[in-house]
């Protein structure tokens, strides 16, 4: 993500460690933190739920009751109100500063969006949407990346209607994060949940049959749902279509198989359930920004 020119035109660099530039609107505040020298055990806390997203550089995060982990560009973290973050900056330099976005969102706004989702976006088996898991660490997908980029622009823009613009973007951001969180819960706990949750059962079925032909017709039949209802519920809950989910799981398998330099790509794509080599190449490159052959060669070189 790139900070807009208007940010650099208006910000003042007063501190070398976690210099803070803030923009406050009705339902959210956006803070951009910049660190220009190495530092350790820097403490940070917000009184509202926060989406933290790395823009540039590397942090090491230490959170209560969690193992330490690297926080890198393209990744985000959801934190509850009043969570104390302890942060190391092992690589920050004046010529290569660490930059991070922190979006503090009013709890009432989040609750209102959850209510709207329960009224308009049905879940399987009569379940309801609820607040997201906090301390949820994830990689931004294309949709979340584009929203965050747009929010960076909107917060720094001098426009009389920007509160309205931002409010609409926040609603979409919350929906997408909840779907991403739901997807992680299902994929992490599919086997455990599969006995009494239809989507969890289908996700486990997909994983167990990746090498076979999988269609929406087959999966909807397994879920005892009509095709149209199955497709709608699946996409509403996980934020992507059944076909996109299947391809994501197949590419994950392909990535693991390509770690072996002796494996032939012509065998790998069939093992992963792709019927066409060209389609496999296209999907793999779209998801990984590199061809399967180039990826395998890169792994082999170390």
Short mmCIF file of N, CA and C in Angstrom, two decimals, residues 11-111:
data_model
loop_
_atom_site.label_atom_id
_atom_site.label_comp_id
_atom_site.label_asym_id
_atom_site.label_seq_id
_atom_site.Cartn_x
_atom_site.Cartn_y
_atom_site.Cartn_z
N UNK A 11 1.95 16.01 7.13
CA UNK A 11 2.44 15.43 8.37
C UNK A 11 3.72 16.10 8.86
N UNK A 12 3.91 16.11 10.17
CA UNK A 12 5.13 16.62 10.78
C UNK A 12 5.88 15.44 11.40
N UNK A 13 7.16 15.34 11.13
CA UNK A 13 7.98 14.27 11.68
C UNK A 13 8.65 14.81 12.95
N UNK A 14 8.07 14.46 14.10
CA UNK A 14 8.54 15.00 15.37
C UNK A 14 9.28 13.97 16.21
N UNK A 15 9.02 12.66 15.96
CA UNK A 15 9.67 11.60 16.73
C UNK A 15 10.26 10.57 15.78
N UNK A 16 11.38 10.00 16.16
CA UNK A 16 12.00 8.97 15.33
C UNK A 16 11.39 7.60 15.58
N UNK A 17 10.73 7.41 16.73
CA UNK A 17 10.08 6.14 17.06
C UNK A 17 8.58 6.38 17.18
N UNK A 18 7.82 5.68 16.34
CA UNK A 18 6.36 5.76 16.32
C UNK A 18 5.84 7.19 16.25
N UNK A 19 6.41 7.95 15.31
CA UNK A 19 5.84 9.27 15.02
C UNK A 19 4.40 9.07 14.53
N UNK A 20 3.46 9.79 15.12
CA UNK A 20 2.04 9.54 14.87
C UNK A 20 1.39 10.69 14.13
N UNK A 21 0.73 10.36 13.01
CA UNK A 21 -0.09 11.32 12.28
C UNK A 21 -1.52 10.80 12.29
N UNK A 22 -2.47 11.62 12.78
CA UNK A 22 -3.82 11.12 13.01
C UNK A 22 -4.86 11.94 12.27
N UNK A 23 -5.92 11.27 11.85
CA UNK A 23 -7.08 11.88 11.19
C UNK A 23 -8.33 11.29 11.87
N UNK A 24 -9.20 12.14 12.40
CA UNK A 24 -10.34 11.68 13.17
C UNK A 24 -11.66 12.06 12.50
N UNK A 25 -12.54 11.07 12.33
CA UNK A 25 -13.87 11.29 11.79
C UNK A 25 -14.91 10.73 12.76
N UNK A 26 -16.19 10.70 12.37
CA UNK A 26 -17.25 10.34 13.30
C UNK A 26 -17.11 8.94 13.89
N UNK A 27 -16.91 7.94 13.03
CA UNK A 27 -16.91 6.56 13.50
C UNK A 27 -15.54 5.90 13.49
N UNK A 28 -14.51 6.64 13.15
CA UNK A 28 -13.19 6.03 13.08
C UNK A 28 -12.10 7.10 13.13
N UNK A 29 -10.94 6.65 13.54
CA UNK A 29 -9.75 7.50 13.49
C UNK A 29 -8.65 6.70 12.80
N UNK A 30 -7.93 7.33 11.89
CA UNK A 30 -6.82 6.69 11.21
C UNK A 30 -5.51 7.28 11.71
N UNK A 31 -4.62 6.39 12.15
CA UNK A 31 -3.31 6.81 12.63
C UNK A 31 -2.25 6.14 11.77
N UNK A 32 -1.28 6.91 11.33
CA UNK A 32 -0.13 6.36 10.62
C UNK A 32 1.08 6.53 11.51
N UNK A 33 1.74 5.41 11.83
CA UNK A 33 2.92 5.42 12.69
C UNK A 33 4.16 5.17 11.85
N UNK A 34 5.20 5.98 12.08
CA UNK A 34 6.47 5.85 11.37
C UNK A 34 7.61 5.74 12.37
N UNK A 35 8.49 4.78 12.14
CA UNK A 35 9.66 4.60 13.00
C UNK A 35 10.91 4.61 12.13
N UNK A 36 11.86 5.48 12.50
CA UNK A 36 13.05 5.73 11.67
C UNK A 36 14.34 5.23 12.30
N UNK A 37 14.24 4.49 13.39
CA UNK A 37 15.45 3.89 13.97
C UNK A 37 15.05 2.62 14.72
N UNK A 38 16.01 1.73 14.91
CA UNK A 38 15.73 0.49 15.60
C UNK A 38 15.28 0.79 17.03
N UNK A 39 14.32 0.00 17.50
CA UNK A 39 13.80 0.19 18.86
C UNK A 39 13.21 -1.12 19.35
N UNK A 40 13.10 -1.25 20.68
CA UNK A 40 12.54 -2.45 21.28
C UNK A 40 11.55 -2.09 22.37
N UNK A 41 10.59 -2.99 22.57
CA UNK A 41 9.63 -2.92 23.68
C UNK A 41 8.87 -1.60 23.72
N UNK A 42 8.45 -1.15 22.55
CA UNK A 42 7.65 0.07 22.47
C UNK A 42 6.19 -0.31 22.73
N UNK A 43 5.53 0.40 23.64
CA UNK A 43 4.17 0.06 24.04
C UNK A 43 3.16 0.95 23.32
N UNK A 44 2.03 0.35 22.92
CA UNK A 44 0.99 1.09 22.21
C UNK A 44 -0.36 0.53 22.61
N UNK A 45 -1.36 1.42 22.77
CA UNK A 45 -2.68 0.99 23.23
C UNK A 45 -3.74 1.94 22.71
N UNK A 46 -4.92 1.41 22.37
CA UNK A 46 -6.05 2.22 21.89
C UNK A 46 -7.27 1.91 22.74
N UNK A 47 -8.17 2.89 22.86
CA UNK A 47 -9.38 2.68 23.65
C UNK A 47 -10.55 2.18 22.81
N UNK A 48 -10.31 1.87 21.54
CA UNK A 48 -11.32 1.32 20.64
C UNK A 48 -10.74 0.10 19.91
N UNK A 49 -11.59 -0.78 19.38
CA UNK A 49 -11.06 -1.86 18.54
C UNK A 49 -10.24 -1.29 17.37
N UNK A 50 -9.18 -1.98 17.01
CA UNK A 50 -8.23 -1.45 16.03
C UNK A 50 -7.92 -2.49 14.95
N UNK A 51 -7.90 -2.01 13.72
CA UNK A 51 -7.31 -2.76 12.61
C UNK A 51 -5.93 -2.17 12.38
N UNK A 52 -4.89 -2.95 12.63
CA UNK A 52 -3.52 -2.52 12.33
C UNK A 52 -3.08 -3.20 11.05
N UNK A 53 -2.48 -2.45 10.15
CA UNK A 53 -2.06 -3.01 8.86
C UNK A 53 -0.69 -2.47 8.50
N UNK A 54 0.24 -3.36 8.21
CA UNK A 54 1.60 -2.94 7.89
C UNK A 54 1.68 -2.35 6.48
N UNK A 55 2.35 -1.22 6.37
CA UNK A 55 2.56 -0.57 5.08
C UNK A 55 3.95 -0.81 4.55
N UNK A 56 4.94 -0.73 5.46
CA UNK A 56 6.35 -0.85 5.00
C UNK A 56 7.21 -1.28 6.18
N UNK A 57 8.18 -2.14 5.91
CA UNK A 57 9.12 -2.54 6.95
C UNK A 57 8.62 -3.75 7.74
N UNK A 58 9.22 -3.94 8.90
CA UNK A 58 8.94 -5.12 9.72
C UNK A 58 8.84 -4.74 11.19
N UNK A 59 7.81 -5.30 11.84
CA UNK A 59 7.68 -5.22 13.30
C UNK A 59 7.70 -6.63 13.88
N UNK A 60 8.09 -6.75 15.12
CA UNK A 60 7.88 -7.98 15.88
C UNK A 60 6.87 -7.64 16.97
N UNK A 61 5.73 -8.33 16.93
CA UNK A 61 4.63 -8.04 17.84
C UNK A 61 4.64 -9.00 19.03
N UNK A 62 4.45 -8.44 20.22
CA UNK A 62 4.30 -9.23 21.44
C UNK A 62 2.94 -8.86 22.03
N UNK A 63 2.01 -9.81 22.03
CA UNK A 63 0.68 -9.56 22.54
C UNK A 63 0.42 -10.46 23.76
N UNK A 64 -0.47 -10.01 24.61
CA UNK A 64 -0.82 -10.77 25.80
C UNK A 64 -1.34 -12.15 25.42
N UNK A 65 -0.81 -13.17 26.06
CA UNK A 65 -1.25 -14.56 25.87
C UNK A 65 -1.01 -15.08 24.46
N UNK A 66 -0.12 -14.44 23.71
CA UNK A 66 0.19 -14.91 22.36
C UNK A 66 1.71 -14.98 22.16
N UNK A 67 2.15 -15.93 21.33
CA UNK A 67 3.55 -15.98 20.97
C UNK A 67 3.91 -14.75 20.14
N UNK A 68 5.16 -14.34 20.19
CA UNK A 68 5.62 -13.23 19.37
C UNK A 68 5.60 -13.65 17.90
N UNK A 69 5.37 -12.67 17.01
CA UNK A 69 5.35 -12.99 15.58
C UNK A 69 5.77 -11.78 14.77
N UNK A 70 6.31 -12.06 13.58
CA UNK A 70 6.68 -10.99 12.65
C UNK A 70 5.41 -10.40 12.03
N UNK A 71 5.41 -9.08 11.89
CA UNK A 71 4.29 -8.37 11.29
C UNK A 71 4.84 -7.66 10.06
N UNK A 72 4.35 -8.06 8.87
CA UNK A 72 4.98 -7.68 7.61
C UNK A 72 4.00 -6.97 6.68
N UNK A 73 4.50 -6.24 5.68
CA UNK A 73 3.62 -5.56 4.72
C UNK A 73 2.65 -6.54 4.06
N UNK A 74 1.39 -6.08 3.90
CA UNK A 74 0.36 -6.93 3.33
C UNK A 74 -0.40 -7.72 4.37
N UNK A 75 -0.02 -7.58 5.64
CA UNK A 75 -0.69 -8.29 6.72
C UNK A 75 -1.46 -7.32 7.61
N UNK A 76 -2.51 -7.81 8.25
CA UNK A 76 -3.30 -7.00 9.17
C UNK A 76 -3.55 -7.78 10.46
N UNK A 77 -3.96 -7.03 11.47
CA UNK A 77 -4.19 -7.60 12.80
C UNK A 77 -5.37 -6.87 13.42
N UNK A 78 -6.33 -7.63 13.96
CA UNK A 78 -7.48 -7.05 14.64
C UNK A 78 -7.24 -7.13 16.13
N UNK A 79 -7.33 -5.98 16.82
CA UNK A 79 -7.06 -5.92 18.25
C UNK A 79 -8.27 -5.36 18.99
N UNK A 80 -8.56 -5.87 20.19
CA UNK A 80 -9.68 -5.32 20.98
C UNK A 80 -9.30 -3.98 21.61
N UNK A 81 -10.28 -3.28 22.10
CA UNK A 81 -10.02 -2.04 22.84
C UNK A 81 -9.15 -2.34 24.05
N UNK A 82 -8.24 -1.42 24.33
CA UNK A 82 -7.37 -1.46 25.52
C UNK A 82 -6.34 -2.58 25.51
N UNK A 83 -6.14 -3.25 24.37
CA UNK A 83 -5.08 -4.25 24.26
C UNK A 83 -3.72 -3.55 24.22
N UNK A 84 -2.80 -3.99 25.05
CA UNK A 84 -1.45 -3.40 25.06
C UNK A 84 -0.58 -4.17 24.08
N UNK A 85 -0.04 -3.46 23.11
CA UNK A 85 0.91 -4.03 22.16
C UNK A 85 2.33 -3.68 22.58
N UNK A 86 3.20 -4.65 22.56
CA UNK A 86 4.62 -4.41 22.80
C UNK A 86 5.33 -4.72 21.49
N UNK A 87 6.08 -3.75 20.95
CA UNK A 87 6.56 -3.84 19.57
C UNK A 87 8.07 -3.63 19.49
N UNK A 88 8.73 -4.47 18.71
CA UNK A 88 10.15 -4.29 18.36
C UNK A 88 10.26 -3.85 16.91
N UNK A 89 11.27 -3.04 16.63
CA UNK A 89 11.54 -2.54 15.28
C UNK A 89 12.99 -2.91 14.92
N UNK A 90 13.22 -4.16 14.48
CA UNK A 90 14.60 -4.62 14.30
C UNK A 90 15.30 -4.06 13.07
N UNK A 91 14.56 -3.53 12.10
CA UNK A 91 15.18 -3.13 10.83
C UNK A 91 14.96 -1.66 10.48
N UNK A 92 14.27 -0.91 11.33
CA UNK A 92 13.93 0.48 10.99
C UNK A 92 15.18 1.35 10.87
N UNK A 93 15.19 2.16 9.82
CA UNK A 93 16.28 3.11 9.58
C UNK A 93 15.68 4.41 9.05
N UNK A 94 16.46 5.49 9.14
CA UNK A 94 15.98 6.76 8.63
C UNK A 94 15.69 6.68 7.13
N UNK A 95 16.54 5.93 6.42
CA UNK A 95 16.36 5.79 4.98
C UNK A 95 15.36 4.70 4.61
N UNK A 96 14.94 3.91 5.59
CA UNK A 96 14.02 2.81 5.34
C UNK A 96 13.09 2.66 6.55
N UNK A 97 12.20 3.63 6.76
CA UNK A 97 11.36 3.61 7.98
C UNK A 97 10.29 2.52 7.94
N UNK A 98 9.90 2.10 9.12
CA UNK A 98 8.75 1.20 9.27
C UNK A 98 7.49 2.05 9.35
N UNK A 99 6.48 1.69 8.56
CA UNK A 99 5.22 2.44 8.57
C UNK A 99 4.06 1.47 8.76
N UNK A 100 3.13 1.87 9.63
CA UNK A 100 1.98 1.03 9.93
C UNK A 100 0.73 1.88 10.05
N UNK A 101 -0.36 1.37 9.52
CA UNK A 101 -1.66 2.01 9.64
C UNK A 101 -2.41 1.40 10.82
N UNK A 102 -3.03 2.24 11.64
CA UNK A 102 -3.90 1.76 12.72
C UNK A 102 -5.25 2.46 12.59
N UNK A 103 -6.29 1.68 12.33
CA UNK A 103 -7.64 2.22 12.15
C UNK A 103 -8.47 1.87 13.37
N UNK A 104 -8.74 2.86 14.22
CA UNK A 104 -9.58 2.65 15.40
C UNK A 104 -11.04 2.88 15.00
N UNK A 105 -11.88 1.87 15.22
CA UNK A 105 -13.27 1.91 14.76
C UNK A 105 -14.21 1.85 15.96
N UNK A 106 -15.20 2.72 15.97
CA UNK A 106 -16.16 2.76 17.08
C UNK A 106 -16.88 1.42 17.20
N UNK A 107 -17.01 0.92 18.43
CA UNK A 107 -17.67 -0.37 18.64
C UNK A 107 -19.13 -0.35 18.17
N UNK A 108 -19.80 0.80 18.32
CA UNK A 108 -21.19 0.90 17.86
C UNK A 108 -21.28 0.70 16.35
N UNK A 109 -20.28 1.20 15.62
CA UNK A 109 -20.27 1.02 14.17
C UNK A 109 -20.15 -0.46 13.82
N UNK A 110 -19.26 -1.16 14.51
CA UNK A 110 -19.08 -2.59 14.25
C UNK A 110 -20.37 -3.35 14.57
N UNK A 111 -20.98 -3.04 15.71
CA UNK A 111 -22.22 -3.72 16.11
C UNK A 111 -23.35 -3.45 15.11
#
